[in-house]
Amino acid sequence: MLKKGLLVLFSFLITLLYSIASDAYTFTEDFEFGIYWKSYPINFKIYADTSAEWDELYHHSLSSIQEWEEEVGVNVWELNSQVYSGNPSGNFIRWSSNFAEDTGYDPVGTLAVTIRYNNGNFFDRVVIILNAQNSTLKQNFAGLLGKTILHEFGHTIGLGHTDVDAIMFPYTTSISALQNDDVNGAKEAVALNDYRSAIGYMANKETSHGIIPSCGSLAFAGENPSTQSYYNTIITVFSSLLLIIFLKAIGYLLKYLVKEFPLGNIKK
């Protein structure tokens, strides 16, 4: 009876630890629904009011694209080097000084929004809007602008938010480079998009005709640092307790095996 109980406990702990360590990435609702890009690369433009502003956005956008593509191994985006200003069109990234009016999101707690548009089964436009009213973002304090743009480009291919420490985590963290969860999610999203394109996949149900704005994706919403620290502490303590329980279970199992099958009883 004891032997069976220990084996059940051991199996449960292995399964639990595996589930904790597994990928946590998600896809956006529209991508889950079946909407996808008809083909890559996605041609991207940068709109800016000044050359200095354009240069900064181009630098961070190019760096983000290169980081994602180096990990995924596919040419997903094509960044246009032409300087654009005025009324934006197509796929683009720009600053907004009227963030709430342009996006419908609170400018106090939101750094950026990515909005994907679809025409039937296909995405046909995506825009990244950065909150110029947030001085921390505008001044790129602690590299915030770079990692926000890196995060937003993940949304352009259908990556949603994750609940582990990664670029696609929805709150500001010390993470500034792609993590395994980001990379695995992007690889699956690109592979799934390619598969849908190859077979002419149709979404799960009919969509309306014309261009339909998909849900906006919130990135790096404002947070209370003390609250985030509290949750991180709880997670750390919980993980430590699981590890202690796991090690104790291993110890009990080894003691039982030694007791039941002592080395002295093994005959050659």
PDB file of N, CA and C in Angstrom, residues 24-26 147-148 150-152 154-155 159-179 181-183 217-222:
ATOM      1  N   ALA A  24       4.028  28.838 -21.774  1.00  0.00           N
ATOM      2  CA  ALA A  24       2.816  29.535 -21.326  1.00  0.00           C
ATOM      3  C   ALA A  24       2.301  30.522 -22.353  1.00  0.00           C
ATOM      4  N   TYR A  25       2.912  30.584 -23.543  1.00  0.00           N
ATOM      5  CA  TYR A  25       2.514  31.562 -24.535  1.00  0.00           C
ATOM      6  C   TYR A  25       1.077  31.324 -25.002  1.00  0.00           C
ATOM      7  N   THR A  26       0.455  32.399 -25.471  1.00  0.00           N
ATOM      8  CA  THR A  26      -0.903  32.324 -25.999  1.00  0.00           C
ATOM      9  C   THR A  26      -0.948  33.028 -27.351  1.00  0.00           C
ATOM     10  N   LYS A 147      12.068  47.592 -25.741  1.00  0.00           N
ATOM     11  CA  LYS A 147      11.408  46.326 -25.408  1.00  0.00           C
ATOM     12  C   LYS A 147       9.894  46.402 -25.598  1.00  0.00           C
ATOM     13  N   THR A 148       9.336  47.615 -25.571  1.00  0.00           N
ATOM     14  CA  THR A 148       7.912  47.760 -25.884  1.00  0.00           C
ATOM     15  C   THR A 148       7.667  47.460 -27.360  1.00  0.00           C
ATOM     16  N   LEU A 150       9.588  45.628 -29.273  1.00  0.00           N
ATOM     17  CA  LEU A 150       9.840  44.193 -29.427  1.00  0.00           C
ATOM     18  C   LEU A 150       8.589  43.404 -29.065  1.00  0.00           C
ATOM     19  N   HIS A 151       7.934  43.794 -27.984  1.00  0.00           N
ATOM     20  CA  HIS A 151       6.691  43.174 -27.532  1.00  0.00           C
ATOM     21  C   HIS A 151       5.591  43.335 -28.588  1.00  0.00           C
ATOM     22  N   GLU A 152       5.451  44.548 -29.100  1.00  0.00           N
ATOM     23  CA  GLU A 152       4.373  44.822 -30.052  1.00  0.00           C
ATOM     24  C   GLU A 152       4.528  44.053 -31.360  1.00  0.00           C
ATOM     25  N   GLY A 154       5.578  41.158 -31.636  1.00  0.00           N
ATOM     26  CA  GLY A 154       5.047  39.823 -31.350  1.00  0.00           C
ATOM     27  C   GLY A 154       3.552  39.766 -31.596  1.00  0.00           C
ATOM     28  N   HIS A 155       2.841  40.843 -31.225  1.00  0.00           N
ATOM     29  CA  HIS A 155       1.397  40.891 -31.447  1.00  0.00           C
ATOM     30  C   HIS A 155       1.040  40.921 -32.931  1.00  0.00           C
ATOM     31  N   LEU A 159       0.779  36.653 -31.625  1.00  0.00           N
ATOM     32  CA  LEU A 159       1.160  36.247 -30.274  1.00  0.00           C
ATOM     33  C   LEU A 159       0.380  37.061 -29.253  1.00  0.00           C
ATOM     34  N   GLY A 160      -0.162  36.388 -28.259  1.00  0.00           N
ATOM     35  CA  GLY A 160      -0.860  37.071 -27.182  1.00  0.00           C
ATOM     36  C   GLY A 160       0.067  37.247 -25.990  1.00  0.00           C
ATOM     37  N   HIS A 161      -0.523  37.455 -24.830  1.00  0.00           N
ATOM     38  CA  HIS A 161       0.278  37.639 -23.618  1.00  0.00           C
ATOM     39  C   HIS A 161       0.561  36.313 -22.929  1.00  0.00           C
ATOM     40  N   THR A 162       1.649  36.278 -22.204  1.00  0.00           N
ATOM     41  CA  THR A 162       2.039  35.095 -21.446  1.00  0.00           C
ATOM     42  C   THR A 162       2.012  35.438 -19.965  1.00  0.00           C
ATOM     43  N   ASP A 163       2.051  34.412 -19.118  1.00  0.00           N
ATOM     44  CA  ASP A 163       2.064  34.671 -17.676  1.00  0.00           C
ATOM     45  C   ASP A 163       3.403  34.274 -17.040  1.00  0.00           C
ATOM     46  N   VAL A 164       4.434  34.137 -17.864  1.00  0.00           N
ATOM     47  CA  VAL A 164       5.777  33.868 -17.340  1.00  0.00           C
ATOM     48  C   VAL A 164       6.688  35.040 -17.701  1.00  0.00           C
ATOM     49  N   ASP A 165       7.866  35.086 -17.099  1.00  0.00           N
ATOM     50  CA  ASP A 165       8.806  36.170 -17.393  1.00  0.00           C
ATOM     51  C   ASP A 165       9.287  36.069 -18.833  1.00  0.00           C
ATOM     52  N   ALA A 166       8.810  36.968 -19.665  1.00  0.00           N
ATOM     53  CA  ALA A 166       9.156  36.963 -21.085  1.00  0.00           C
ATOM     54  C   ALA A 166       8.782  38.326 -21.659  1.00  0.00           C
ATOM     55  N   ILE A 167       9.208  38.584 -22.886  1.00  0.00           N
ATOM     56  CA  ILE A 167       8.869  39.844 -23.551  1.00  0.00           C
ATOM     57  C   ILE A 167       7.357  39.982 -23.715  1.00  0.00           C
ATOM     58  N   MET A 168       6.643  38.890 -23.938  1.00  0.00           N
ATOM     59  CA  MET A 168       5.200  38.961 -24.142  1.00  0.00           C
ATOM     60  C   MET A 168       4.413  38.989 -22.838  1.00  0.00           C
ATOM     61  N   PHE A 169       5.085  39.119 -21.704  1.00  0.00           N
ATOM     62  CA  PHE A 169       4.385  39.340 -20.435  1.00  0.00           C
ATOM     63  C   PHE A 169       3.748  40.729 -20.500  1.00  0.00           C
ATOM     64  N   PRO A 170       2.512  40.898 -20.004  1.00  0.00           N
ATOM     65  CA  PRO A 170       1.792  42.158 -20.215  1.00  0.00           C
ATOM     66  C   PRO A 170       2.179  43.323 -19.311  1.00  0.00           C
ATOM     67  N   TYR A 171       3.132  43.132 -18.429  1.00  0.00           N
ATOM     68  CA  TYR A 171       3.559  44.215 -17.545  1.00  0.00           C
ATOM     69  C   TYR A 171       5.065  44.438 -17.657  1.00  0.00           C
ATOM     70  N   THR A 172       5.495  45.613 -17.272  1.00  0.00           N
ATOM     71  CA  THR A 172       6.918  45.926 -17.354  1.00  0.00           C
ATOM     72  C   THR A 172       7.717  45.056 -16.394  1.00  0.00           C
ATOM     73  N   THR A 173       8.812  44.519 -16.890  1.00  0.00           N
ATOM     74  CA  THR A 173       9.728  43.714 -16.086  1.00  0.00           C
ATOM     75  C   THR A 173      11.153  44.081 -16.482  1.00  0.00           C
ATOM     76  N   SER A 174      12.110  43.394 -15.885  1.00  0.00           N
ATOM     77  CA  SER A 174      13.511  43.642 -16.233  1.00  0.00           C
ATOM     78  C   SER A 174      13.913  42.923 -17.521  1.00  0.00           C
ATOM     79  N   ILE A 175      13.029  42.066 -18.050  1.00  0.00           N
ATOM     80  CA  ILE A 175      13.321  41.327 -19.275  1.00  0.00           C
ATOM     81  C   ILE A 175      13.421  42.292 -20.452  1.00  0.00           C
ATOM     82  N   SER A 176      14.508  42.197 -21.213  1.00  0.00           N
ATOM     83  CA  SER A 176      14.688  43.088 -22.360  1.00  0.00           C
ATOM     84  C   SER A 176      15.002  42.335 -23.653  1.00  0.00           C
ATOM     85  N   ALA A 177      15.058  41.016 -23.590  1.00  0.00           N
ATOM     86  CA  ALA A 177      15.354  40.197 -24.771  1.00  0.00           C
ATOM     87  C   ALA A 177      14.387  39.023 -24.825  1.00  0.00           C
ATOM     88  N   LEU A 178      14.227  38.442 -25.999  1.00  0.00           N
ATOM     89  CA  LEU A 178      13.315  37.319 -26.179  1.00  0.00           C
ATOM     90  C   LEU A 178      13.717  36.145 -25.300  1.00  0.00           C
ATOM     91  N   GLN A 179      12.723  35.503 -24.707  1.00  0.00           N
ATOM     92  CA  GLN A 179      12.928  34.326 -23.880  1.00  0.00           C
ATOM     93  C   GLN A 179      12.415  33.089 -24.618  1.00  0.00           C
ATOM     94  N   ASP A 181       9.966  31.163 -24.058  1.00  0.00           N
ATOM     95  CA  ASP A 181       8.519  31.166 -24.243  1.00  0.00           C
ATOM     96  C   ASP A 181       8.128  32.036 -25.437  1.00  0.00           C
ATOM     97  N   ASP A 182       8.786  33.181 -25.583  1.00  0.00           N
ATOM     98  CA  ASP A 182       8.530  34.058 -26.739  1.00  0.00           C
ATOM     99  C   ASP A 182       8.882  33.346 -28.043  1.00  0.00           C
ATOM    100  N   VAL A 183      10.061  32.755 -28.064  1.00  0.00           N
ATOM    101  CA  VAL A 183      10.569  32.116 -29.285  1.00  0.00           C
ATOM    102  C   VAL A 183       9.691  30.926 -29.684  1.00  0.00           C
ATOM    103  N   SER A 217      -4.409  45.094 -28.786  1.00  0.00           N
ATOM    104  CA  SER A 217      -3.595  44.341 -27.833  1.00  0.00           C
ATOM    105  C   SER A 217      -2.848  45.294 -26.928  1.00  0.00           C
ATOM    106  N   LEU A 218      -3.145  45.214 -25.656  1.00  0.00           N
ATOM    107  CA  LEU A 218      -2.507  46.076 -24.673  1.00  0.00           C
ATOM    108  C   LEU A 218      -1.139  45.519 -24.320  1.00  0.00           C
ATOM    109  N   ALA A 219      -0.152  46.388 -24.262  1.00  0.00           N
ATOM    110  CA  ALA A 219       1.196  45.940 -23.910  1.00  0.00           C
ATOM    111  C   ALA A 219       1.751  46.774 -22.780  1.00  0.00           C
ATOM    112  N   PHE A 220       2.317  46.117 -21.795  1.00  0.00           N
ATOM    113  CA  PHE A 220       2.976  46.794 -20.685  1.00  0.00           C
ATOM    114  C   PHE A 220       2.071  47.816 -20.006  1.00  0.00           C
ATOM    115  N   ALA A 221       0.921  47.370 -19.523  1.00  0.00           N
ATOM    116  CA  ALA A 221       0.038  48.273 -18.795  1.00  0.00           C
ATOM    117  C   ALA A 221       0.718  48.707 -17.504  1.00  0.00           C
ATOM    118  N   GLY A 222       0.352  49.881 -17.017  1.00  0.00           N
ATOM    119  CA  GLY A 222       0.954  50.368 -15.783  1.00  0.00           C
ATOM    120  C   GLY A 222       0.629  49.446 -14.619  1.00  0.00           C
TER     121      GLY A 222
END
